[in-house]
Short mmCIF file of N, CA and C in Angstrom, two decimals:
data_model
loop_
_atom_site.label_atom_id
_atom_site.label_comp_id
_atom_site.label_asym_id
_atom_site.label_seq_id
_atom_site.Cartn_x
_atom_site.Cartn_y
_atom_site.Cartn_z
N MET K 1 5.94 -86.49 72.60
CA MET K 1 7.45 -86.57 72.85
C MET K 1 7.89 -85.19 72.59
N VAL K 2 7.73 -84.48 71.66
CA VAL K 2 8.54 -83.01 71.84
C VAL K 2 8.24 -82.21 72.86
N SER K 3 6.84 -82.20 73.29
CA SER K 3 6.49 -81.53 73.99
C SER K 3 6.85 -81.95 75.59
N ASN K 4 7.30 -83.54 75.85
CA ASN K 4 7.98 -83.80 77.14
C ASN K 4 9.59 -83.41 77.06
N ILE K 5 10.14 -83.39 75.89
CA ILE K 5 11.63 -82.97 75.72
C ILE K 5 11.61 -81.45 76.15
N LYS K 6 10.53 -80.75 75.38
CA LYS K 6 10.89 -79.23 76.18
C LYS K 6 10.32 -78.63 77.23
N LYS K 7 9.58 -79.54 77.80
CA LYS K 7 8.96 -79.48 79.44
C LYS K 7 10.21 -80.07 80.19
N GLU K 8 10.92 -80.91 80.02
CA GLU K 8 12.32 -81.30 80.40
C GLU K 8 13.39 -80.26 80.34
N PHE K 9 13.26 -79.77 79.43
CA PHE K 9 14.55 -78.55 78.90
C PHE K 9 14.26 -77.45 79.92
N ALA K 10 12.96 -77.44 79.71
CA ALA K 10 12.07 -75.96 80.76
C ALA K 10 12.40 -75.96 82.18
N ASN K 11 12.49 -77.45 82.71
CA ASN K 11 12.83 -77.85 83.99
C ASN K 11 14.35 -77.83 84.28
N ASN K 12 15.07 -78.38 83.39
CA ASN K 12 16.45 -78.12 83.66
C ASN K 12 17.10 -76.47 83.75
N VAL K 13 16.27 -75.84 83.03
CA VAL K 13 16.96 -74.35 82.84
C VAL K 13 16.30 -73.45 83.98
N LYS K 14 15.09 -73.73 84.50
CA LYS K 14 14.73 -73.10 85.58
C LYS K 14 15.59 -73.65 86.86
N SER K 15 16.00 -74.81 87.14
CA SER K 15 16.90 -75.29 88.05
C SER K 15 18.33 -74.93 87.91
N ALA K 16 18.68 -74.56 86.89
CA ALA K 16 20.16 -74.83 86.72
C ALA K 16 20.94 -73.04 87.64
N ASP K 17 21.63 -73.65 88.67
CA ASP K 17 22.19 -72.56 89.33
C ASP K 17 23.11 -71.58 88.80
N TRP K 18 23.52 -72.16 87.32
CA TRP K 18 24.86 -71.16 87.03
C TRP K 18 24.25 -70.70 85.60
N ILE K 19 23.05 -70.39 85.47
CA ILE K 19 22.08 -69.51 84.56
C ILE K 19 21.53 -68.14 85.65
N ASP K 20 22.03 -67.19 84.78
CA ASP K 20 21.17 -65.84 85.61
C ASP K 20 19.41 -66.07 85.55
N ASP K 21 18.87 -65.44 86.00
CA ASP K 21 17.72 -65.02 85.98
C ASP K 21 16.91 -64.41 84.65
N ASP K 22 18.01 -63.34 84.25
CA ASP K 22 17.74 -62.53 82.49
C ASP K 22 17.74 -63.67 81.79
N THR K 23 18.79 -64.74 81.56
CA THR K 23 19.05 -65.49 80.66
C THR K 23 18.18 -66.88 80.84
N LYS K 24 17.69 -67.32 82.00
CA LYS K 24 16.99 -67.93 81.90
C LYS K 24 15.20 -67.41 81.20
N LEU K 25 14.99 -66.42 81.43
CA LEU K 25 13.91 -65.77 80.79
C LEU K 25 14.04 -65.96 79.46
N HIS K 26 15.04 -65.21 78.83
CA HIS K 26 15.42 -65.33 77.57
C HIS K 26 14.82 -66.85 77.04
N VAL K 27 15.82 -67.73 77.54
CA VAL K 27 16.01 -69.18 76.69
C VAL K 27 14.21 -69.73 77.19
N LEU K 28 13.64 -69.21 78.29
CA LEU K 28 12.23 -69.97 78.27
C LEU K 28 11.16 -69.71 77.34
N GLU K 29 11.51 -68.08 77.20
CA GLU K 29 10.65 -67.31 76.17
C GLU K 29 11.16 -67.67 74.85
N LYS K 30 12.29 -68.43 74.45
CA LYS K 30 12.55 -68.67 72.90
C LYS K 30 12.02 -70.28 73.01
N LEU K 31 12.28 -70.83 74.12
CA LEU K 31 11.47 -72.48 74.11
C LEU K 31 10.01 -72.53 73.67
N ALA K 32 9.37 -71.40 74.55
CA ALA K 32 7.89 -71.47 74.11
C ALA K 32 7.61 -70.92 72.75
N ALA K 33 8.49 -70.03 72.19
CA ALA K 33 7.79 -69.51 70.76
C ALA K 33 8.59 -70.71 69.60
N MET K 34 9.17 -72.00 70.18
CA MET K 34 9.62 -72.76 69.08
C MET K 34 8.64 -73.21 68.49
N SER K 35 8.87 -73.67 67.06
CA SER K 35 7.93 -74.60 66.42
C SER K 35 8.62 -75.86 66.35
N SER K 36 7.57 -76.78 66.06
CA SER K 36 8.31 -78.23 65.85
C SER K 36 7.23 -79.31 65.13
N TYR K 37 8.09 -80.03 64.05
CA TYR K 37 7.47 -80.30 63.29
C TYR K 37 7.90 -81.95 63.61
N VAL K 38 7.07 -82.99 63.23
CA VAL K 38 7.17 -84.67 63.62
C VAL K 38 6.51 -85.14 62.46
N GLY K 39 7.76 -85.94 61.36
CA GLY K 39 7.53 -87.05 60.98
C GLY K 39 7.06 -85.92 59.46
N TYR K 40 6.33 -86.36 58.52
CA TYR K 40 6.37 -85.50 57.26
C TYR K 40 4.83 -85.01 57.33
N PRO K 41 4.54 -83.77 56.62
CA PRO K 41 3.29 -83.00 56.77
C PRO K 41 2.80 -84.01 55.30
N ASP K 42 1.06 -83.63 55.93
CA ASP K 42 0.08 -84.44 54.88
C ASP K 42 0.20 -84.01 53.42
N GLU K 43 0.61 -82.86 53.52
CA GLU K 43 0.79 -82.09 52.02
C GLU K 43 1.45 -82.49 51.03
N LEU K 44 2.74 -83.52 51.80
CA LEU K 44 3.44 -84.29 51.08
C LEU K 44 3.39 -85.30 50.16
N LEU K 45 1.96 -85.81 50.79
CA LEU K 45 1.63 -87.10 49.87
C LEU K 45 0.55 -86.61 48.92
N SER K 46 0.30 -85.39 48.58
CA SER K 46 -0.52 -84.67 47.83
C SER K 46 -0.01 -84.69 46.34
N ASP K 47 -0.89 -85.55 45.37
CA ASP K 47 -0.50 -85.19 44.31
C ASP K 47 -0.53 -84.25 43.73
N LYS K 48 -1.45 -82.94 43.81
CA LYS K 48 -1.69 -81.62 43.25
C LYS K 48 -0.57 -80.84 43.86
N LYS K 49 0.01 -80.86 45.12
CA LYS K 49 0.97 -80.20 45.33
C LYS K 49 2.49 -80.79 44.23
N LEU K 50 2.45 -81.71 44.25
CA LEU K 50 4.06 -82.28 43.55
C LEU K 50 3.35 -81.89 42.12
N GLU K 51 2.44 -81.95 41.30
CA GLU K 51 2.08 -81.66 40.34
C GLU K 51 2.24 -80.11 40.05
N ASP K 52 2.11 -79.30 41.40
CA ASP K 52 2.15 -77.78 40.98
C ASP K 52 3.59 -77.44 41.26
N TYR K 53 4.29 -78.28 41.98
CA TYR K 53 5.85 -77.67 42.34
C TYR K 53 6.54 -78.23 40.71
N TYR K 54 6.18 -79.36 40.05
CA TYR K 54 7.17 -79.89 38.86
C TYR K 54 6.30 -79.38 37.44
N LYS K 55 4.93 -78.31 37.87
CA LYS K 55 4.67 -77.72 36.57
C LYS K 55 5.56 -77.12 35.47
N GLY K 56 5.18 -77.54 34.45
CA GLY K 56 5.97 -77.22 33.22
C GLY K 56 7.47 -77.96 32.95
N VAL K 57 7.66 -78.73 33.55
CA VAL K 57 8.75 -79.35 33.80
C VAL K 57 7.98 -80.70 32.95
N ASP K 58 9.09 -81.11 31.87
CA ASP K 58 8.97 -82.30 31.42
C ASP K 58 10.14 -82.78 31.55
N ASN K 59 10.07 -84.64 30.76
CA ASN K 59 11.50 -85.41 30.70
C ASN K 59 12.50 -84.68 29.97
N LYS K 60 11.93 -84.06 28.47
CA LYS K 60 13.12 -83.29 27.71
C LYS K 60 13.89 -82.28 28.71
N SER K 61 13.19 -81.65 29.42
CA SER K 61 13.39 -80.33 30.34
C SER K 61 14.73 -80.60 31.30
N LEU K 62 14.27 -81.68 32.04
CA LEU K 62 15.31 -82.27 32.93
C LEU K 62 16.27 -83.36 32.25
N HIS K 63 16.39 -83.97 31.14
CA HIS K 63 16.99 -84.75 30.56
C HIS K 63 17.00 -85.99 31.69
N VAL K 64 15.73 -86.31 32.04
CA VAL K 64 15.49 -87.75 32.87
C VAL K 64 16.05 -88.80 31.91
N GLU K 65 15.58 -88.95 30.81
CA GLU K 65 15.70 -89.84 30.01
C GLU K 65 17.03 -90.02 29.23
N SER K 66 17.92 -89.03 29.50
CA SER K 66 19.19 -88.75 28.99
C SER K 66 20.16 -89.79 29.43
N GLU K 67 21.25 -90.45 28.78
CA GLU K 67 22.24 -91.06 29.25
C GLU K 67 23.55 -90.15 29.88
N ASN K 68 23.36 -89.16 29.03
CA ASN K 68 24.36 -88.28 29.67
C ASN K 68 24.38 -87.56 31.35
N LEU K 69 25.12 -88.05 32.28
CA LEU K 69 24.67 -87.96 33.69
C LEU K 69 24.94 -86.51 33.60
N LEU K 70 26.20 -85.58 33.35
CA LEU K 70 26.16 -84.25 33.35
C LEU K 70 25.14 -83.55 32.93
N LYS K 71 24.40 -83.59 32.03
CA LYS K 71 23.60 -83.05 31.31
C LYS K 71 22.21 -82.92 32.19
N MET K 72 21.88 -84.20 32.67
CA MET K 72 20.93 -84.42 33.71
C MET K 72 21.28 -83.96 35.11
N GLY K 73 22.34 -83.82 35.75
CA GLY K 73 23.08 -82.82 36.64
C GLY K 73 22.60 -81.42 36.99
N LEU K 74 23.00 -81.03 35.44
CA LEU K 74 22.77 -79.53 35.15
C LEU K 74 21.45 -78.97 35.19
N SER K 75 20.63 -80.10 34.07
CA SER K 75 19.27 -79.21 34.32
C SER K 75 18.45 -79.71 35.34
N THR K 76 18.78 -80.75 36.54
CA THR K 76 18.36 -80.68 37.75
C THR K 76 18.60 -79.35 38.51
N ARG K 77 19.90 -78.89 38.11
CA ARG K 77 20.58 -78.12 39.17
C ARG K 77 19.81 -76.62 38.62
N LEU K 78 19.55 -76.75 37.40
CA LEU K 78 18.94 -75.49 36.93
C LEU K 78 17.46 -75.28 37.27
N PHE K 79 16.97 -76.44 37.49
CA PHE K 79 15.65 -76.60 37.63
C PHE K 79 15.19 -75.81 39.83
N ASP K 80 16.39 -76.31 40.41
CA ASP K 80 16.29 -76.23 41.70
C ASP K 80 16.37 -74.57 41.59
N TYR K 81 17.62 -73.82 40.71
CA TYR K 81 17.90 -72.39 41.30
C TYR K 81 16.55 -71.61 40.49
N GLU K 82 15.97 -72.15 39.54
CA GLU K 82 14.74 -71.38 38.82
C GLU K 82 13.83 -71.40 40.23
N ASN K 83 13.74 -72.56 40.77
CA ASN K 83 12.58 -72.56 41.98
C ASN K 83 13.16 -71.52 43.10
N ALA K 84 14.29 -71.57 43.28
CA ALA K 84 14.66 -70.57 44.59
C ALA K 84 14.46 -69.42 44.00
N ALA K 85 14.78 -69.05 42.81
CA ALA K 85 14.74 -67.55 42.40
C ALA K 85 13.02 -67.33 42.31
N LYS K 86 12.31 -68.31 42.10
CA LYS K 86 10.48 -67.79 42.12
C LYS K 86 10.15 -67.39 43.54
N SER K 87 10.70 -68.10 44.59
CA SER K 87 10.54 -68.62 45.69
C SER K 87 10.79 -66.72 46.47
N LEU K 88 11.81 -66.25 45.95
CA LEU K 88 12.22 -64.96 46.31
C LEU K 88 10.83 -63.55 46.03
N VAL K 89 10.11 -64.21 45.35
CA VAL K 89 9.02 -62.66 45.40
C VAL K 89 7.53 -63.38 45.89
N LEU K 90 7.76 -64.39 46.60
CA LEU K 90 6.35 -65.17 47.26
C LEU K 90 6.56 -64.54 48.57
N PRO K 91 5.47 -65.09 49.00
CA PRO K 91 5.31 -64.17 50.70
C PRO K 91 5.88 -65.60 51.49
N VAL K 92 6.81 -65.88 52.41
CA VAL K 92 7.83 -66.55 53.25
C VAL K 92 6.51 -67.61 53.86
N ASN K 93 7.26 -68.90 53.24
CA ASN K 93 6.29 -70.12 53.99
C ASN K 93 6.95 -70.69 54.67
N GLN K 94 6.59 -70.35 56.36
CA GLN K 94 7.56 -70.87 57.46
C GLN K 94 7.35 -72.60 57.33
N ILE K 95 6.38 -73.05 56.57
CA ILE K 95 5.91 -74.60 57.04
C ILE K 95 6.27 -75.15 55.44
N ASN K 96 7.27 -74.86 54.84
CA ASN K 96 8.00 -75.61 53.62
C ASN K 96 8.08 -77.01 53.78
N TRP K 97 7.29 -77.58 53.13
CA TRP K 97 7.27 -79.48 52.84
C TRP K 97 8.27 -79.65 52.02
N VAL K 98 8.67 -78.79 50.85
CA VAL K 98 9.91 -78.79 49.93
C VAL K 98 11.27 -78.98 50.90
N LYS K 99 11.26 -77.86 51.81
CA LYS K 99 12.77 -77.93 52.52
C LYS K 99 12.62 -78.91 53.49
N TRP K 100 11.44 -79.41 54.56
CA TRP K 100 12.02 -80.41 55.08
C TRP K 100 12.07 -82.11 54.89
N GLY K 101 11.38 -82.47 53.43
CA GLY K 101 11.58 -83.38 52.58
C GLY K 101 12.99 -83.46 52.36
N GLU K 102 13.64 -82.72 51.62
CA GLU K 102 14.80 -82.52 51.48
C GLU K 102 15.99 -82.71 52.83
N LEU K 103 15.85 -82.21 53.64
CA LEU K 103 16.27 -82.49 54.76
C LEU K 103 16.24 -84.10 55.33
N ALA K 104 15.01 -84.73 55.08
CA ALA K 104 14.83 -85.74 55.61
C ALA K 104 15.83 -86.84 55.18
N ILE K 105 16.73 -86.30 53.74
CA ILE K 105 17.66 -87.15 53.57
C ILE K 105 18.97 -87.39 54.18
N TYR K 106 19.51 -86.42 54.91
CA TYR K 106 20.49 -85.96 55.79
C TYR K 106 20.56 -85.75 57.52
N VAL K 107 19.33 -85.67 57.99
CA VAL K 107 19.29 -85.63 59.05
C VAL K 107 17.91 -86.65 59.91
N GLY K 108 18.04 -86.67 61.20
CA GLY K 108 17.05 -87.01 62.19
C GLY K 108 16.28 -85.99 62.56
N VAL K 109 16.92 -85.08 63.41
CA VAL K 109 16.65 -83.64 64.09
C VAL K 109 16.90 -82.61 63.68
N LEU K 110 16.48 -81.91 63.52
CA LEU K 110 17.27 -80.12 62.79
C LEU K 110 16.37 -79.26 63.69
N ASN K 111 17.95 -78.56 64.31
CA ASN K 111 17.10 -76.97 64.92
C ASN K 111 17.59 -76.20 64.21
N ASP K 112 16.66 -75.48 63.44
CA ASP K 112 16.90 -74.29 62.61
C ASP K 112 17.03 -72.96 63.44
N LEU K 113 18.01 -72.22 63.58
CA LEU K 113 18.20 -71.28 64.01
C LEU K 113 17.20 -70.16 63.66
N LYS K 114 17.34 -70.02 61.98
CA LYS K 114 17.00 -68.87 61.44
C LYS K 114 15.46 -68.76 61.80
N THR K 115 14.89 -70.12 61.96
CA THR K 115 12.96 -69.80 62.10
C THR K 115 13.00 -70.43 63.58
N ASN K 116 13.85 -70.50 64.52
CA ASN K 116 13.69 -70.90 65.55
C ASN K 116 12.49 -72.09 66.08
N GLU K 117 12.96 -73.35 65.17
CA GLU K 117 12.18 -74.44 64.94
C GLU K 117 13.01 -75.25 65.34
N ILE K 118 12.44 -76.79 65.49
CA ILE K 118 13.11 -77.86 65.92
C ILE K 118 11.99 -78.87 65.15
N ALA K 119 12.85 -79.56 64.25
CA ALA K 119 11.97 -80.48 63.12
C ALA K 119 12.45 -81.93 63.41
N MET K 120 11.95 -82.83 63.59
CA MET K 120 12.09 -84.53 63.76
C MET K 120 11.46 -84.84 62.53
N ILE K 121 12.26 -85.35 61.90
CA ILE K 121 11.97 -85.87 60.22
C ILE K 121 12.04 -87.60 60.45
N GLY K 122 10.81 -88.41 59.42
CA GLY K 122 11.29 -89.58 58.84
C GLY K 122 12.49 -89.95 58.81
N HIS K 123 13.35 -90.90 59.07
CA HIS K 123 14.52 -91.30 58.09
C HIS K 123 14.33 -91.98 56.99
N THR K 124 15.25 -92.08 56.09
CA THR K 124 14.87 -92.39 54.57
C THR K 124 16.09 -93.32 54.58
N ILE K 125 15.89 -94.84 54.05
CA ILE K 125 16.64 -95.40 53.92
C ILE K 125 17.05 -96.01 52.73
#
């Protein structure tokens, strides 16, 4: 499906008389360089990946069993900030399953301008 959309978009760009040849070339180069992701990656269902992601976390540190909503929210946010800080020293992972999993909550299709990618994510209900 994604390849058909990209192919049709390329045809539209090529036949557009209002786009100059130099711009068409740049658009087609960018289109060819785009990555696409459909659905969820296999590693999202990997227990090992989840265990690694939540390594060192227990119910007490996240206050999961707490009746204090503020405490749960703050500890969860702290966990997210600590993970973000850790990722700053790691090599860039273009296929970040955590990022795409979070986006599935909000959107069905995402065009990420920073990484030149189109992601079609399964919807959550």
